[in-house]
PDB file of C-alpha atoms and ligand atoms in Angstrom:
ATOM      1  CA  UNK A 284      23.007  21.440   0.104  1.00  0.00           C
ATOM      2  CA  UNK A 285      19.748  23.215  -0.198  1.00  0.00           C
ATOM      3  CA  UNK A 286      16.168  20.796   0.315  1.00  0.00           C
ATOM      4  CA  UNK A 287      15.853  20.339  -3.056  1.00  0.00           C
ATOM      5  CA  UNK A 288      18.524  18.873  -3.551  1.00  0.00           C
ATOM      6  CA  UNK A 289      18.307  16.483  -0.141  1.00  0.00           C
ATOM      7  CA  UNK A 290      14.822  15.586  -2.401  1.00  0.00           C
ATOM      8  CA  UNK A 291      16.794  14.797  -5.066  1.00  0.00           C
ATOM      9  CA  UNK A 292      18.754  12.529  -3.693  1.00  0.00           C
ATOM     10  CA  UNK A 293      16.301  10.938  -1.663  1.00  0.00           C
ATOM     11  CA  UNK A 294      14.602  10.088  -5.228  1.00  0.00           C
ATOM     12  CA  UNK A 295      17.425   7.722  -5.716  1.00  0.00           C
ATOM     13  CA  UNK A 296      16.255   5.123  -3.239  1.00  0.00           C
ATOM     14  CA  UNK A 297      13.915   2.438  -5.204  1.00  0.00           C
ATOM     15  CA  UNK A 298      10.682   1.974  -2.921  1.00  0.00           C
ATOM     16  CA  UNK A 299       8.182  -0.924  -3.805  1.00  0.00           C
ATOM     17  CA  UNK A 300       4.647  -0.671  -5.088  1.00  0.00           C
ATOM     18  CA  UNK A 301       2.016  -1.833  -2.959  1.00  0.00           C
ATOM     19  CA  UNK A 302      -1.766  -1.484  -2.650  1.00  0.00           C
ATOM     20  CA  UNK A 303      -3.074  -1.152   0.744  1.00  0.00           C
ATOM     21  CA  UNK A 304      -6.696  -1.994   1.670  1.00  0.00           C
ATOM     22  CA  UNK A 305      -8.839  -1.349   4.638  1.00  0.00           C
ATOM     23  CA  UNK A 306     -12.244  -1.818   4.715  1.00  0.00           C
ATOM     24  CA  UNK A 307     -14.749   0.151   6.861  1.00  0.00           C
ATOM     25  CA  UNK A 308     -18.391  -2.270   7.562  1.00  0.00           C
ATOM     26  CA  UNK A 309     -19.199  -2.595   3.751  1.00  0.00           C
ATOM     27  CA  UNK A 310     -16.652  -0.020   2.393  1.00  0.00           C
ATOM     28  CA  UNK A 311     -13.927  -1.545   1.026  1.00  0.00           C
ATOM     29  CA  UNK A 312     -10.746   0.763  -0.224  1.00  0.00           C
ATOM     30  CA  UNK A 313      -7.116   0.486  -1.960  1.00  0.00           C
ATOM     31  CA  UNK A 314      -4.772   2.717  -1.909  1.00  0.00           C
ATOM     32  CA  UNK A 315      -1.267   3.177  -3.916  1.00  0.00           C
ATOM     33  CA  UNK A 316       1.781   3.450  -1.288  1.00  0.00           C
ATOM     34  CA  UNK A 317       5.431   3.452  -2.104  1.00  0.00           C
ATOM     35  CA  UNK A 318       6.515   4.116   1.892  1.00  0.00           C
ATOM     36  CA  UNK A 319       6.492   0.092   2.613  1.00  0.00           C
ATOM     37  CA  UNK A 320       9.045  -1.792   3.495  1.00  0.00           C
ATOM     38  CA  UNK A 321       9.633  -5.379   5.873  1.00  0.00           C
ATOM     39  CA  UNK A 322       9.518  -4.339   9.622  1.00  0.00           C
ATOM     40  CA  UNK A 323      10.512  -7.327  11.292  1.00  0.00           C
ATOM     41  CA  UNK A 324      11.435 -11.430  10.733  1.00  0.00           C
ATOM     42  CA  UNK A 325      10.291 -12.939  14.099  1.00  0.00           C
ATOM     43  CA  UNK A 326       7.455 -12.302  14.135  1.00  0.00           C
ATOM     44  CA  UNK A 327       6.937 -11.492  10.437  1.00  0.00           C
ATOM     45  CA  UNK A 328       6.004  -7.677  10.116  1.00  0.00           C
ATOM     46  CA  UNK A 329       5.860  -4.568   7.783  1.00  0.00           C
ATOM     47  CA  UNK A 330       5.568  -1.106   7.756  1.00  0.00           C
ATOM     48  CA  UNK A 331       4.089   1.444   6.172  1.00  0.00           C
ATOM     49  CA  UNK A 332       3.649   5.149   6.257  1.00  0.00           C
ATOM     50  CA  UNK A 333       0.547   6.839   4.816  1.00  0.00           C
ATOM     51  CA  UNK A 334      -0.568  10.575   5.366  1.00  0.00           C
ATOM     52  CA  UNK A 335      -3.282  11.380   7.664  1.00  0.00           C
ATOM     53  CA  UNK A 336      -5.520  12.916   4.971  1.00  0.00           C
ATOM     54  CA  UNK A 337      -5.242   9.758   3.030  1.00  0.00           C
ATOM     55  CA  UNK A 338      -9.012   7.977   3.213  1.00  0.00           C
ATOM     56  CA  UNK A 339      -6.876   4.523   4.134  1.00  0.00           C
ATOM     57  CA  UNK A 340      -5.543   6.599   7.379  1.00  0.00           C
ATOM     58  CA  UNK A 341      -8.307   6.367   9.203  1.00  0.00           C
ATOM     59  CA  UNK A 342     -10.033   3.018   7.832  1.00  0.00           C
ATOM     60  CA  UNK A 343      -6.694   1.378   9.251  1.00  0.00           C
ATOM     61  CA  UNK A 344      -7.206   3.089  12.496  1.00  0.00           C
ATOM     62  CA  UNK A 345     -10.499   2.555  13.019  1.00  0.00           C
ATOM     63  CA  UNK A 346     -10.368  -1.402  11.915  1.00  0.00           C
ATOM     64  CA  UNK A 347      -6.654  -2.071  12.746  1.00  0.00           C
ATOM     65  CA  UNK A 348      -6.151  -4.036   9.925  1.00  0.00           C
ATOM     66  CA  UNK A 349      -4.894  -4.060   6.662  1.00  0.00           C
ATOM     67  CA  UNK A 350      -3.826  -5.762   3.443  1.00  0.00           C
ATOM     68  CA  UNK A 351      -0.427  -5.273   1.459  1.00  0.00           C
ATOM     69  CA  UNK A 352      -0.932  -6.460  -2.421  1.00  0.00           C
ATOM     70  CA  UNK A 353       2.383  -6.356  -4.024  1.00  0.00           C
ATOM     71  CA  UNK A 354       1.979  -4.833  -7.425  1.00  0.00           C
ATOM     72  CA  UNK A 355       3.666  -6.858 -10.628  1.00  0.00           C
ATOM     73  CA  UNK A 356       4.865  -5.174 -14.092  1.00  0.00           C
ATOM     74  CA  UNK A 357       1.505  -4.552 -16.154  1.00  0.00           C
ATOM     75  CA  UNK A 358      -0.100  -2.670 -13.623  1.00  0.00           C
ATOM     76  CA  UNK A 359       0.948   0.529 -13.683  1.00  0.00           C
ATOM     77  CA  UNK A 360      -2.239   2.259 -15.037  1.00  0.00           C
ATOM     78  CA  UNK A 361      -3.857   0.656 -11.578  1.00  0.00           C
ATOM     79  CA  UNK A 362      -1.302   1.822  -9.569  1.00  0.00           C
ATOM     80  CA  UNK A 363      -1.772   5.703 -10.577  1.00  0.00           C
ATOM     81  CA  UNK A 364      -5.577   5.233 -10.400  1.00  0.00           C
ATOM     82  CA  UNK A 365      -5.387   4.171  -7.152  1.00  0.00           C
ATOM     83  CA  UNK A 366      -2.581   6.735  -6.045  1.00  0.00           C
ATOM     84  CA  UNK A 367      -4.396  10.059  -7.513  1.00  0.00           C
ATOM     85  CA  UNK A 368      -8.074   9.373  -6.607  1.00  0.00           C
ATOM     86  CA  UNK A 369      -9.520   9.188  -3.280  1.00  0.00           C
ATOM     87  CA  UNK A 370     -12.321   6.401  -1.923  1.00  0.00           C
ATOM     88  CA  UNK A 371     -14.106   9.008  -0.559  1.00  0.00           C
ATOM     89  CA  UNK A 372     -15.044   9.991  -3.895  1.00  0.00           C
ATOM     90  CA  UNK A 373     -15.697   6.837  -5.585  1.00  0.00           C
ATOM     91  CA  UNK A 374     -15.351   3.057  -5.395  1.00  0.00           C
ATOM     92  CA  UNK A 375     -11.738   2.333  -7.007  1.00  0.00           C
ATOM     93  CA  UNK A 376     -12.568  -1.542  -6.602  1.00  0.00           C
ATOM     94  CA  UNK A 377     -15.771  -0.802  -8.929  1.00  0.00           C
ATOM     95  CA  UNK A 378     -14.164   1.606 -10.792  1.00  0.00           C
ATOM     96  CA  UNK A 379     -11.524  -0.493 -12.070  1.00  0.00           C
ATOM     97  CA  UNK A 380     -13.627  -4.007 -11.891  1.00  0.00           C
ATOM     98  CA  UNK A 381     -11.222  -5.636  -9.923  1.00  0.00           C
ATOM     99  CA  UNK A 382     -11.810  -8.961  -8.696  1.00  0.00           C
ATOM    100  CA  UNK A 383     -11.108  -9.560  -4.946  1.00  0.00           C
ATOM    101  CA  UNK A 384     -11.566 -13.016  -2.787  1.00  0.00           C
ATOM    102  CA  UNK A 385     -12.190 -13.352   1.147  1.00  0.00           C
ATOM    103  CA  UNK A 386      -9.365 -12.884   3.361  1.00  0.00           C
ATOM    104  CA  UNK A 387      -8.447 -15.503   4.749  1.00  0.00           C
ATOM    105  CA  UNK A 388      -7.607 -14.207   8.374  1.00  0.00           C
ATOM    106  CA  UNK A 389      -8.743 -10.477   8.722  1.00  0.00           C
ATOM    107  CA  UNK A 390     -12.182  -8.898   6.669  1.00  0.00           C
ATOM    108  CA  UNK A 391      -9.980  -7.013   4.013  1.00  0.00           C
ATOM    109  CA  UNK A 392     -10.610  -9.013   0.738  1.00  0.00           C
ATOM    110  CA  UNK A 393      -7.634  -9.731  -1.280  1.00  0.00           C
ATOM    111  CA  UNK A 394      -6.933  -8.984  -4.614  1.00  0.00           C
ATOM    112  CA  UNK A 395      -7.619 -11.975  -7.165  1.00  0.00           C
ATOM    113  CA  UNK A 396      -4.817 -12.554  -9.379  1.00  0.00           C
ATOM    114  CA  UNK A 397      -1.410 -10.295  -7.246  1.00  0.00           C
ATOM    115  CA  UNK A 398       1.599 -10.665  -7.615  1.00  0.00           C
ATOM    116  CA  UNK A 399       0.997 -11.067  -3.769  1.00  0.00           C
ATOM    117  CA  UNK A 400      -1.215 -10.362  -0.729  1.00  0.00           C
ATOM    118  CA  UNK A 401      -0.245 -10.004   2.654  1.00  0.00           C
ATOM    119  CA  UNK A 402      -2.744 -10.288   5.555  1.00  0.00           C
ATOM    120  CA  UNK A 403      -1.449  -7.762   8.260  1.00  0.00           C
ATOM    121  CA  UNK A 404      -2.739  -6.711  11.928  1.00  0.00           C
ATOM    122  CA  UNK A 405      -2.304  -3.750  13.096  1.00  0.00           C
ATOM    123  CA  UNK A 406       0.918  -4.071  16.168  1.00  0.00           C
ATOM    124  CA  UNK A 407       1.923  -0.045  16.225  1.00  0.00           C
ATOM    125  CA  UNK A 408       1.421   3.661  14.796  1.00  0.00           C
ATOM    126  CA  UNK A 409       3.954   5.987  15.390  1.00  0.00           C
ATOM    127  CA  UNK A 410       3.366   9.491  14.045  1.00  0.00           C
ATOM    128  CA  UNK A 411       6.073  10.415  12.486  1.00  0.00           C
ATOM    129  CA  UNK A 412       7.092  14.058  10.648  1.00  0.00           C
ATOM    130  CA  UNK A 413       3.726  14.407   8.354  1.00  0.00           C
ATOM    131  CA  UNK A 414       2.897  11.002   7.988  1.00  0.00           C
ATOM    132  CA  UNK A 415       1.826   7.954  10.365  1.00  0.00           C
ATOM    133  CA  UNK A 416       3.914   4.741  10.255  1.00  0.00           C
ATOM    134  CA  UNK A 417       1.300   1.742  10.472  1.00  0.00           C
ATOM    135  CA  UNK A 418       3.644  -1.460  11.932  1.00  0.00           C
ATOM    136  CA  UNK A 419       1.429  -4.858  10.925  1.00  0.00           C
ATOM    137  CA  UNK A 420       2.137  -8.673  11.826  1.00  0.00           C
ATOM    138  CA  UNK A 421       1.273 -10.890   8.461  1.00  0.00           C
ATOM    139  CA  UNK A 422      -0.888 -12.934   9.696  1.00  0.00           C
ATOM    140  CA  UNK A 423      -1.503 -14.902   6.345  1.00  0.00           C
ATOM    141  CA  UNK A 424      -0.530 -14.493   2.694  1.00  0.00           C
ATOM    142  CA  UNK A 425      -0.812 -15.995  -1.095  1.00  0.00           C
ATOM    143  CA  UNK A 426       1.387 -15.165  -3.900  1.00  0.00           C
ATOM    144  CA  UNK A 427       2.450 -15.883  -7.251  1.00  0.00           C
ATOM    145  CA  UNK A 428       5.682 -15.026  -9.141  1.00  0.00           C
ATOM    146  CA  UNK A 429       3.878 -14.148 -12.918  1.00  0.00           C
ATOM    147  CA  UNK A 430       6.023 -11.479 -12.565  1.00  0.00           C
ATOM    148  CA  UNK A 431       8.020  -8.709 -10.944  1.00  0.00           C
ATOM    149  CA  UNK A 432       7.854  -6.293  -8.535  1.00  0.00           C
ATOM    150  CA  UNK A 433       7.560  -2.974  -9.229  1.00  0.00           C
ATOM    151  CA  UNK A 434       9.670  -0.437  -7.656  1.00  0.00           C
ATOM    152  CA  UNK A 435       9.309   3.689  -7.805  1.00  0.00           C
ATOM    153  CA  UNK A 436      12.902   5.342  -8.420  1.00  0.00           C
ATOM    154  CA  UNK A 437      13.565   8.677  -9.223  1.00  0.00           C
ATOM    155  CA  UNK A 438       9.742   9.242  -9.971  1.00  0.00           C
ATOM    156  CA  UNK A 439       9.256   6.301 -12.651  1.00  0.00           C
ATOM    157  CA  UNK A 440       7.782   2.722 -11.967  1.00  0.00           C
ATOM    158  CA  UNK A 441      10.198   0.478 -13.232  1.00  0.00           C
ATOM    159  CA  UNK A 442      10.910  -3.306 -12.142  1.00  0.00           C
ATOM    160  CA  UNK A 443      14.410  -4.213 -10.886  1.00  0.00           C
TER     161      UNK A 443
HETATM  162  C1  FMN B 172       3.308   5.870  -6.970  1.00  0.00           C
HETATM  163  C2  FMN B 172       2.585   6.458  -5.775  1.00  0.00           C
HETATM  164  C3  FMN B 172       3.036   6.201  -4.485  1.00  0.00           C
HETATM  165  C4  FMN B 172       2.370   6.720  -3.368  1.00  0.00           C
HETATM  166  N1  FMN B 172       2.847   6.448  -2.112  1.00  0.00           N
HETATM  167  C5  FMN B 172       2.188   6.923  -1.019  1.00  0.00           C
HETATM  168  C6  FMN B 172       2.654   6.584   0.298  1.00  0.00           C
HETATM  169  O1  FMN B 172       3.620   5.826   0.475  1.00  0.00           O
HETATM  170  N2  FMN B 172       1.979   7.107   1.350  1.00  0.00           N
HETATM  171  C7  FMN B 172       0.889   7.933   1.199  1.00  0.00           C
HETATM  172  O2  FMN B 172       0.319   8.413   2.199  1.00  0.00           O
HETATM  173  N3  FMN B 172       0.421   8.260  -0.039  1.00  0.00           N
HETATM  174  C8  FMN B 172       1.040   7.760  -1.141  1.00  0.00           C
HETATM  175  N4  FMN B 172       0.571   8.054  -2.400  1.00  0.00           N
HETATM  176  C9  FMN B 172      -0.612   8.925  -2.542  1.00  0.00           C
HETATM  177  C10 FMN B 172      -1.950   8.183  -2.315  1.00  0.00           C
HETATM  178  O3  FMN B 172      -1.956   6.924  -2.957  1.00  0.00           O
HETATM  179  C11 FMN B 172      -3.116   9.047  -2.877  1.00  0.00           C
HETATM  180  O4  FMN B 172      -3.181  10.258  -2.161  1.00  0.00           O
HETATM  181  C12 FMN B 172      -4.461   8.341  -2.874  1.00  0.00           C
HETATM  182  O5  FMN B 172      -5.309   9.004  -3.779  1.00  0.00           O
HETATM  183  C13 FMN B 172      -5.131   8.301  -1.504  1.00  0.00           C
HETATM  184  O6  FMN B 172      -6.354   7.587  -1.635  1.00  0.00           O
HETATM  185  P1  FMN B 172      -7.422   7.445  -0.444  1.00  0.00           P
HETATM  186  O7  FMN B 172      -7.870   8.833  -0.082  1.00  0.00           O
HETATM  187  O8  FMN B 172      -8.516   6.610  -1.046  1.00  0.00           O
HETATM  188  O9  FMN B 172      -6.725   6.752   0.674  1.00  0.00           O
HETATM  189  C14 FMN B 172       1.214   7.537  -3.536  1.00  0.00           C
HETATM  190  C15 FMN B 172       0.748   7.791  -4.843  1.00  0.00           C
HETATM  191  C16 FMN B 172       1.409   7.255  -5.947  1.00  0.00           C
HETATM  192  C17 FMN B 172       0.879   7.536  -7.341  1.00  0.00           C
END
């Protein structure tokens, strides 16, 4: 079987949608990950893996926090902005005049309105292959089930 192919068949695995924000003093920055997944039950805990070029790499290193903000059907368009442009660049939050509230536990703000938002500290890294694996503890969360998740699967957003 030849890489490709391995690729191809690693495209069959549905991955959810998340945005992940980090803020940095007054810079505040989301970015589109599909490399997320629940880590652990006792304590609660979930992991995801972003590249070390990514802006979010280091704003989650240097802060050790993070949010998760589950991403609902209708939001697509959000999801690829925030997945092909970097906040180095520009202000996606801005950009996109999204509204955000307080966390409640960490200084990430939340985003107003998700599907869900979960309030994580920083446990673990663990470099792994090309990309870090950042392990978080939820330390608070709000939701609301408006809709459903949506999950990436052979290169298409769909919901399940
Ligand atoms: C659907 C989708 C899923 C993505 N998943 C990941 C991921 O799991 N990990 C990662 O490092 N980058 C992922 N990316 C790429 C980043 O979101 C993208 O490089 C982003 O522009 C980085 O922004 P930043 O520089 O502001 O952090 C994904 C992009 C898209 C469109």
């Amino acid at each position: 079987m030849t890489r490709d192919q391995m690729r191809q068949a690693l495209h069959l695995l549905p991955m959810p949608v998340a945005l992940i924000g980090a803020r940095d003093g007054d810079k505040h920055n989301i970015t589109t990950v599909a490399w997320i997944n629940q880590a652990s039950w006792t304590p609660l805990q979930v992991m995801v893996s972003i590249a070390p070029q990514r802006y979010i790499h280091d704003m989650i290193v240097k802060s050790s926090e993070f949010m998760v903000t589950i991403m609902g059907e209708g939001e697509e368009a959000t999801v690829y902005f925030c997945g092909t442009r970097s906040g180095r660049d520009l202000d996606k939050i801005k950009e996109l005049d999204l509204a955000t509230d307080p966390g409640e536990v960490i200084a990430v703000p939340r985003l107003k309105g998700a599907l869900a938002n979960l309030e994580c500290k920083l446990v673990q890294s663990l470099v792994s292959g090309d990309h870090t694996i950042f392990i978080g503890e939820v330390v608070a969360a709000d939701y609301c089930k408006d809709s459903r998740p949506l999950v990436l699967c052979q290169g298409e957003l769909t919901t399940l």
